[in-house]
CSV table of C-alpha atoms and ligand atoms in Angstrom, one decimal:
chain,number,residue,atom,x,y,z
A,1,MET,CA,-7.4,15.6,5.2
A,2,VAL,CA,-9.8,13.2,3.6
A,3,LYS,CA,-9.2,12.9,-0.1
A,4,GLN,CA,-11.3,11.8,-3.1
A,5,ILE,CA,-10.5,8.2,-4.3
A,6,VAL,CA,-9.1,8.1,-7.8
A,7,ARG,CA,-10.8,5.6,-10.1
A,8,ASP,CA,-9.1,6.7,-13.3
A,9,VAL,CA,-7.4,3.6,-14.7
A,10,PHE,CA,-5.0,5.6,-16.9
A,11,PHE,CA,-3.8,7.6,-13.9
A,12,LEU,CA,-3.5,4.5,-11.7
A,13,GLY,CA,-1.5,2.8,-14.4
A,14,GLN,CA,1.4,5.2,-14.1
A,15,LYS,CA,4.5,4.5,-12.0
A,16,SER,CA,5.0,6.5,-8.8
A,17,GLU,CA,8.1,8.3,-7.8
A,18,PRO,CA,10.3,7.9,-4.7
A,19,ALA,CA,8.9,9.8,-1.6
A,20,THR,CA,10.9,12.3,0.4
A,21,ARG,CA,10.5,13.8,3.8
A,22,ASP,CA,8.5,16.6,2.1
A,23,ASP,CA,5.8,14.0,1.5
A,24,LEU,CA,4.9,13.3,5.2
A,25,GLN,CA,1.6,15.2,4.8
A,26,VAL,CA,0.6,12.7,2.1
A,27,GLY,CA,1.0,10.0,4.7
A,28,ARG,CA,-1.3,11.9,7.1
A,29,ASP,CA,-3.9,12.3,4.3
A,30,LEU,CA,-3.7,8.6,3.7
A,31,LYS,CA,-4.5,8.0,7.4
A,32,ASP,CA,-7.5,10.3,7.2
A,33,THR,CA,-8.8,8.9,4.0
A,34,LEU,CA,-8.4,5.3,5.1
A,35,ASN,CA,-10.3,6.2,8.3
A,36,ALA,CA,-13.1,7.7,6.3
A,37,ASN,CA,-13.4,4.5,4.1
A,38,ARG,CA,-12.7,1.9,6.9
A,39,ASP,CA,-15.9,0.0,6.2
A,40,ARG,CA,-14.7,-1.0,2.7
A,41,CYS,CA,-10.9,-0.5,2.7
A,42,VAL,CA,-7.9,-2.1,4.4
A,43,GLY,CA,-5.1,-0.3,2.7
A,44,MET,CA,-4.3,2.4,0.1
A,45,ALA,CA,-1.5,3.7,-2.1
A,46,ALA,CA,-0.9,7.4,-2.5
A,47,ASN,CA,-1.9,7.4,-6.2
A,48,MET,CA,-5.4,6.4,-5.1
A,49,ILE,CA,-5.6,9.9,-3.5
A,50,GLY,CA,-4.0,11.5,-6.6
A,51,VAL,CA,-0.3,11.6,-5.5
A,52,LYS,CA,2.2,9.6,-7.6
A,53,LYS,CA,4.6,8.9,-4.7
A,54,ASN,CA,5.8,5.7,-3.2
A,55,ILE,CA,3.7,5.8,-0.1
A,56,ILE,CA,1.2,3.2,1.1
A,57,ILE,CA,-0.9,2.6,4.2
A,58,VAL,CA,-1.8,-0.8,5.5
A,59,ASN,CA,-4.3,-1.7,8.2
A,60,MET,CA,-2.7,-4.2,10.7
A,61,GLY,CA,-5.7,-4.8,12.9
A,62,VAL,CA,-5.8,-2.1,15.6
A,63,ILE,CA,-3.3,0.2,13.9
A,64,ASP,CA,-2.7,1.6,10.4
A,65,ILE,CA,0.9,1.7,9.3
A,66,VAL,CA,2.1,4.2,6.7
A,67,MET,CA,5.2,3.1,4.7
A,68,PHE,CA,7.3,5.5,2.7
A,69,ASN,CA,9.3,3.9,-0.2
A,70,PRO,CA,8.3,0.3,0.8
A,71,VAL,CA,10.4,-2.5,-0.8
A,72,LEU,CA,9.8,-6.3,-0.6
A,73,VAL,CA,13.2,-7.7,0.4
A,74,TRP,CA,12.1,-11.3,1.0
A,75,LYS,CA,9.1,-13.4,0.1
A,76,ARG,CA,8.0,-17.0,0.4
A,77,GLY,CA,5.1,-19.3,-0.5
A,78,LEU,CA,3.3,-18.2,-3.7
A,79,TYR,CA,-0.4,-18.9,-3.8
A,80,GLU,CA,-3.4,-17.9,-5.8
A,81,THR,CA,-6.1,-15.7,-4.3
A,82,GLU,CA,-8.8,-13.1,-5.1
A,83,GLU,CA,-8.8,-9.4,-4.3
A,84,GLY,CA,-10.9,-6.3,-4.5
A,85,CYS,CA,-9.8,-2.7,-4.7
A,86,LEU,CA,-11.4,0.5,-3.7
A,87,SER,CA,-10.5,1.9,-7.1
A,88,LEU,CA,-12.1,-0.9,-9.0
A,89,ASP,CA,-15.4,-2.9,-9.1
A,90,GLY,CA,-15.5,-6.5,-8.2
A,91,VAL,CA,-12.8,-9.0,-7.4
A,92,ARG,CA,-9.9,-10.4,-9.5
A,93,LYS,CA,-7.6,-13.4,-9.3
A,94,THR,CA,-4.0,-12.7,-8.4
A,95,LYS,CA,-0.9,-14.4,-7.0
A,96,ARG,CA,0.6,-13.4,-3.7
A,97,TYR,CA,3.3,-14.6,-1.3
A,98,GLN,CA,2.3,-16.0,2.1
A,99,GLU,CA,5.2,-14.5,4.0
A,100,ILE,CA,7.2,-11.3,3.2
A,101,GLU,CA,9.7,-9.0,4.6
A,102,VAL,CA,9.3,-5.3,3.8
A,103,GLU,CA,11.6,-2.4,4.3
A,104,TYR,CA,10.3,1.2,4.5
A,105,PHE,CA,10.8,4.6,6.0
A,106,ASP,CA,8.5,5.7,8.9
A,107,PHE,CA,7.2,9.2,9.8
A,108,ASN,CA,10.5,9.9,11.5
A,109,TRP,CA,12.3,8.9,8.3
A,110,LYS,CA,13.8,5.9,10.1
A,111,LYS,CA,14.3,2.8,8.1
A,112,GLN,CA,12.1,-0.1,9.4
A,113,LYS,CA,12.0,-3.7,8.6
A,114,MET,CA,9.0,-5.9,9.1
A,115,LYS,CA,8.1,-9.5,8.6
A,116,LEU,CA,4.5,-10.2,7.8
A,117,LYS,CA,2.3,-13.1,6.8
A,118,ASP,CA,-1.1,-13.9,5.5
A,119,TRP,CA,-3.6,-11.0,5.4
A,120,PRO,CA,-1.3,-8.0,6.3
A,121,ALA,CA,1.3,-9.4,3.9
A,122,GLN,CA,-1.3,-9.6,1.1
A,123,ILE,CA,-2.4,-6.0,1.7
A,124,VAL,CA,1.2,-4.8,1.5
A,125,GLN,CA,1.8,-6.6,-1.8
A,126,HIS,CA,-1.4,-5.2,-3.3
A,127,GLU,CA,-0.5,-1.7,-2.3
A,128,ILE,CA,3.1,-2.0,-3.5
A,129,ASP,CA,1.7,-3.2,-6.9
A,130,HIS,CA,-0.2,0.1,-7.1
A,131,LEU,CA,3.1,2.0,-6.9
A,132,SER,CA,4.4,0.4,-10.1
A,133,GLY,CA,1.1,1.2,-11.8
A,134,ARG,CA,-0.2,-2.4,-11.5
A,135,VAL,CA,-3.8,-2.5,-10.5
A,136,ILE,CA,-4.3,-6.1,-9.2
B,1,LIG,ZN1,-6.1,-1.4,-4.7
């Protein structure tokens, strides 16, 4: 289901809770909502559709990957960059890592590990920040 995008900074500033198997539908809603905003959006966190759970979606080119309870387990190469966000206006300066390794649960609740660099790595870091209430 396509959901409304939350732009309430107070809500977005709150920490999300661990996701469980009962939250799989939230992952599907993220897919639908990202699809509906594809022209201006490459990733989202669940709180951006009003659900304070640790779930993100990241566009990886031809596919979108939903990550439940994502955690950065390794990172390398800090650099400064600028980012925008669907929930905010304009772009802001931030620091990101060039390469990361992220662990998460997939739709089958299997633990996955993925190494990423550059653009997809940046999106994952941006969305994981949302889970801790950090907006860029
Ligand atoms: Zn954002």
